[in-house]
Amino acid sequence: FTDPIQLKGIDAKLELGGSNLADLFYLIHVPLPPTPTYSLKGQLQKDGELWTFSGFTGRVGASDLSGKGMYTAESERPGLAGVLVSNKLDVKDLGGLVGLQPSQPKKVVKGQDVIPDMNINLKRLRAGDLDLTLDAKKLNAPGWPLNDMHTHIKLVDGLLRFKPLEFGVADGRVAGFIELNGRKDIPYIKTDLDLQRLSLNRFFTGSNFEEFSKATFGGRVELA
């Protein structure tokens, strides 16, 4: 600290940990998804109103996470930007992005909605902005033929987009976007996904249908 009173000239090693990344909202006023216990360490620097957390490594739940984050509260709307990389990402640690509680596994039941029935805190969603890229080189998803994932997460004034959103699935690809518009009092969600050359065999591995499932399939999913 060149000036500890004014919080200027900060260049320090920071270890950050807690039970839920979403709780950081009370510190930075930028919405983050609920997560399991996390522990991260890296270099924290401050230049004017720009805070940089660089070269950080650590874990979120059972997933490794590394990258760089930049935070600013200079304008009326605080913003968080960054690049995140995971060598092995456990899908249950992503649950908060799609409305699941991190501690509860997703159960598929008859008649269940395709879009999760979740409460959206619009006040929190509109409080700050996000601009993040996430690359997961390998996905751990027991029972599902998921391989990897890449997405760009952008939140501007209550409009949240995952675009592009790309998955390696069953030796093929799923690519498209998901959008959640929280600018109005009734939020609106839409998605458009393209399924390319997915292997049927990968979906039926270990079942009685495995030997009959040699083809590939594709298609398109549009939901609103």
XYZ file of C-alpha atoms in Angstrom:
224
model
C 0.000 0.000 0.000
C 1.598 3.294 -1.059
C -1.304 5.045 0.691
C -3.199 2.705 3.052
C -5.651 5.421 4.140
C -6.803 6.159 0.571
C -6.367 2.507 -0.532
C -3.894 3.557 -3.228
C -0.985 1.658 -4.714
C -2.172 -1.766 -3.619
C 0.009 -4.701 -4.715
C -0.610 -7.682 -2.502
C -1.178 -11.410 -2.452
C -4.838 -12.160 -1.749
C -6.418 -15.390 -0.554
C -10.183 -15.357 -0.972
C -12.508 -18.029 0.353
C -16.060 -18.611 1.468
C -19.139 -20.789 1.288
C -20.805 -19.120 -1.722
C -19.495 -16.787 -4.455
C -22.925 -15.143 -4.617
C -22.267 -13.610 -1.196
C -19.640 -11.338 -2.778
C -22.585 -9.256 -4.022
C -22.643 -7.489 -0.661
C -19.057 -6.358 -1.275
C -18.939 -5.618 -5.032
C -22.665 -5.183 -5.922
C -22.289 -7.384 -9.009
C -24.453 -10.543 -9.188
C -22.623 -13.879 -9.215
C -24.235 -17.352 -9.270
C -24.613 -19.430 -6.105
C -21.755 -21.907 -5.775
C -20.327 -24.468 -3.352
C -17.393 -23.569 -1.094
C -14.617 -21.747 -2.939
C -10.952 -20.900 -2.319
C -8.884 -18.677 -4.641
C -5.482 -17.025 -4.374
C -3.727 -14.529 -6.639
C -2.262 -11.029 -6.956
C -4.452 -8.023 -6.115
C -3.575 -4.605 -7.532
C -5.384 -1.253 -7.608
C -4.869 1.541 -10.130
C -7.276 4.425 -9.624
C -10.724 2.850 -9.407
C -9.664 -0.347 -11.211
C -9.028 -3.436 -9.100
C -7.244 -6.371 -10.758
C -7.103 -9.912 -9.356
C -4.605 -11.604 -11.680
C -2.965 -15.007 -11.961
C -5.423 -16.497 -9.513
C -5.828 -20.236 -9.040
C -8.020 -22.300 -6.774
C -11.179 -24.342 -6.541
C -14.928 -23.872 -6.582
C -16.537 -27.009 -5.204
C -14.913 -29.944 -7.007
C -13.776 -27.788 -9.954
C -10.431 -26.084 -10.513
C -10.531 -22.447 -11.595
C -7.884 -19.972 -12.740
C -7.751 -16.676 -14.583
C -7.926 -12.930 -14.189
C -10.662 -10.591 -12.978
C -11.027 -6.807 -13.164
C -13.481 -4.810 -11.083
C -14.394 -1.144 -11.224
C -16.833 0.967 -9.232
C -15.906 4.183 -11.050
C -19.307 4.772 -12.659
C -22.812 4.505 -11.219
C -22.868 0.848 -12.236
C -20.069 -1.372 -10.883
C -18.626 -3.848 -13.373
C -16.719 -7.122 -13.255
C -14.843 -8.487 -16.279
C -12.518 -11.423 -16.622
C -11.247 -14.591 -18.225
C -11.891 -17.893 -16.438
C -10.395 -21.298 -17.256
C -11.077 -24.721 -15.770
C -9.192 -27.889 -16.693
C -11.916 -30.045 -15.147
C -15.287 -28.511 -14.321
C -17.875 -30.465 -12.371
C -21.341 -29.698 -13.758
C -22.894 -29.586 -10.289
C -20.746 -26.525 -9.587
C -22.479 -24.810 -12.542
C -25.935 -25.372 -11.061
C -26.319 -21.787 -9.929
C -26.172 -20.593 -13.539
C -29.352 -22.493 -14.397
C -31.324 -22.160 -11.181
C -30.175 -25.209 -9.204
C -28.901 -25.204 -5.658
C -25.245 -26.348 -5.645
C -25.883 -28.863 -2.868
C -28.835 -30.520 -4.606
C -28.476 -32.830 -7.624
C -30.769 -32.250 -10.578
C -33.608 -34.781 -10.700
C -35.560 -35.356 -13.887
C -39.220 -36.024 -13.143
C -42.220 -36.462 -15.386
C -43.902 -33.192 -16.256
C -40.964 -31.054 -15.205
C -40.514 -27.689 -16.925
C -37.772 -27.428 -19.541
C -36.833 -23.977 -18.225
C -36.064 -24.142 -14.471
C -38.705 -22.784 -12.097
C -36.497 -20.307 -10.277
C -36.857 -17.026 -8.462
C -34.966 -14.183 -10.145
C -33.800 -11.330 -7.943
C -34.314 -8.497 -10.429
C -32.922 -5.839 -8.091
C -29.673 -7.769 -7.822
C -29.607 -8.598 -11.544
C -29.821 -4.883 -12.405
C -27.297 -3.722 -9.812
C -24.067 -4.292 -11.764
C -22.603 -5.552 -15.035
C -20.602 -8.646 -16.030
C -18.338 -9.463 -18.972
C -16.750 -12.901 -18.518
C -15.462 -15.683 -20.718
C -15.383 -19.230 -19.367
C -13.483 -22.128 -20.939
C -13.945 -25.569 -19.406
C -11.557 -27.980 -21.106
C -13.222 -31.035 -19.588
C -16.669 -31.464 -18.011
C -17.413 -34.008 -15.309
C -21.075 -34.928 -15.857
C -21.919 -38.465 -14.668
C -24.615 -39.988 -16.852
C -24.337 -37.340 -19.579
C -21.966 -37.388 -22.605
C -20.638 -33.849 -22.072
C -17.023 -33.115 -23.017
C -16.156 -29.414 -22.801
C -17.714 -25.953 -22.745
C -17.031 -22.392 -23.858
C -19.212 -19.354 -23.211
C -19.171 -15.559 -23.074
C -21.321 -14.239 -20.222
C -22.427 -10.624 -20.593
C -24.785 -8.766 -18.261
C -25.677 -5.142 -19.083
C -28.344 -3.281 -17.127
C -30.356 -6.427 -16.349
C -29.955 -8.123 -19.754
C -27.989 -11.370 -19.345
C -26.637 -13.284 -22.346
C -24.648 -16.492 -22.676
C -23.487 -15.919 -26.259
C -21.880 -17.909 -27.654
C -22.696 -20.966 -25.563
C -20.894 -24.044 -26.889
C -20.696 -27.603 -25.598
C -18.880 -30.685 -26.806
C -21.599 -33.365 -26.549
C -21.504 -37.019 -27.597
C -18.631 -36.499 -30.073
C -20.550 -33.571 -31.629
C -21.294 -29.951 -30.777
C -24.164 -27.931 -29.347
C -23.860 -24.197 -30.025
C -26.113 -21.172 -29.658
C -27.178 -18.754 -26.946
C -29.346 -18.259 -23.870
C -30.766 -14.829 -23.010
C -32.490 -13.646 -19.844
C -34.033 -10.186 -20.047
C -34.542 -8.781 -16.575
C -35.068 -5.176 -17.622
C -38.828 -5.510 -17.216
C -40.689 -6.596 -14.091
C -41.637 -9.918 -15.722
C -38.326 -11.447 -16.880
C -38.200 -13.128 -20.278
C -35.923 -15.993 -21.299
C -35.166 -17.382 -24.728
C -32.675 -19.829 -26.187
C -31.620 -20.966 -29.636
C -29.326 -23.997 -29.823
C -27.979 -25.887 -32.838
C -27.202 -29.609 -32.356
C -24.533 -30.939 -34.721
C -23.605 -34.603 -35.339
C -24.358 -36.009 -31.872
C -23.663 -39.727 -31.488
C -26.700 -41.797 -30.479
C -24.353 -44.490 -29.169
C -22.987 -42.139 -26.496
C -26.485 -41.535 -25.100
C -27.268 -45.259 -24.839
C -23.938 -46.490 -23.471
C -24.570 -49.310 -20.993
C -28.174 -49.845 -22.069
C -29.896 -52.526 -24.165
C -30.020 -50.082 -27.085
C -26.260 -49.483 -27.269
C -25.548 -51.991 -30.064
C -28.362 -50.598 -32.234
C -27.315 -46.956 -31.873
C -24.663 -46.332 -34.511
C -26.015 -43.184 -36.160
C -25.564 -39.465 -35.507
C -28.287 -36.860 -35.223
C -28.717 -33.113 -35.162
C -31.391 -30.478 -34.913
C -32.356 -27.146 -33.466
C -33.956 -26.118 -30.181
C -35.748 -22.780 -29.822
C -37.475 -21.983 -26.545
C -39.024 -18.836 -25.079
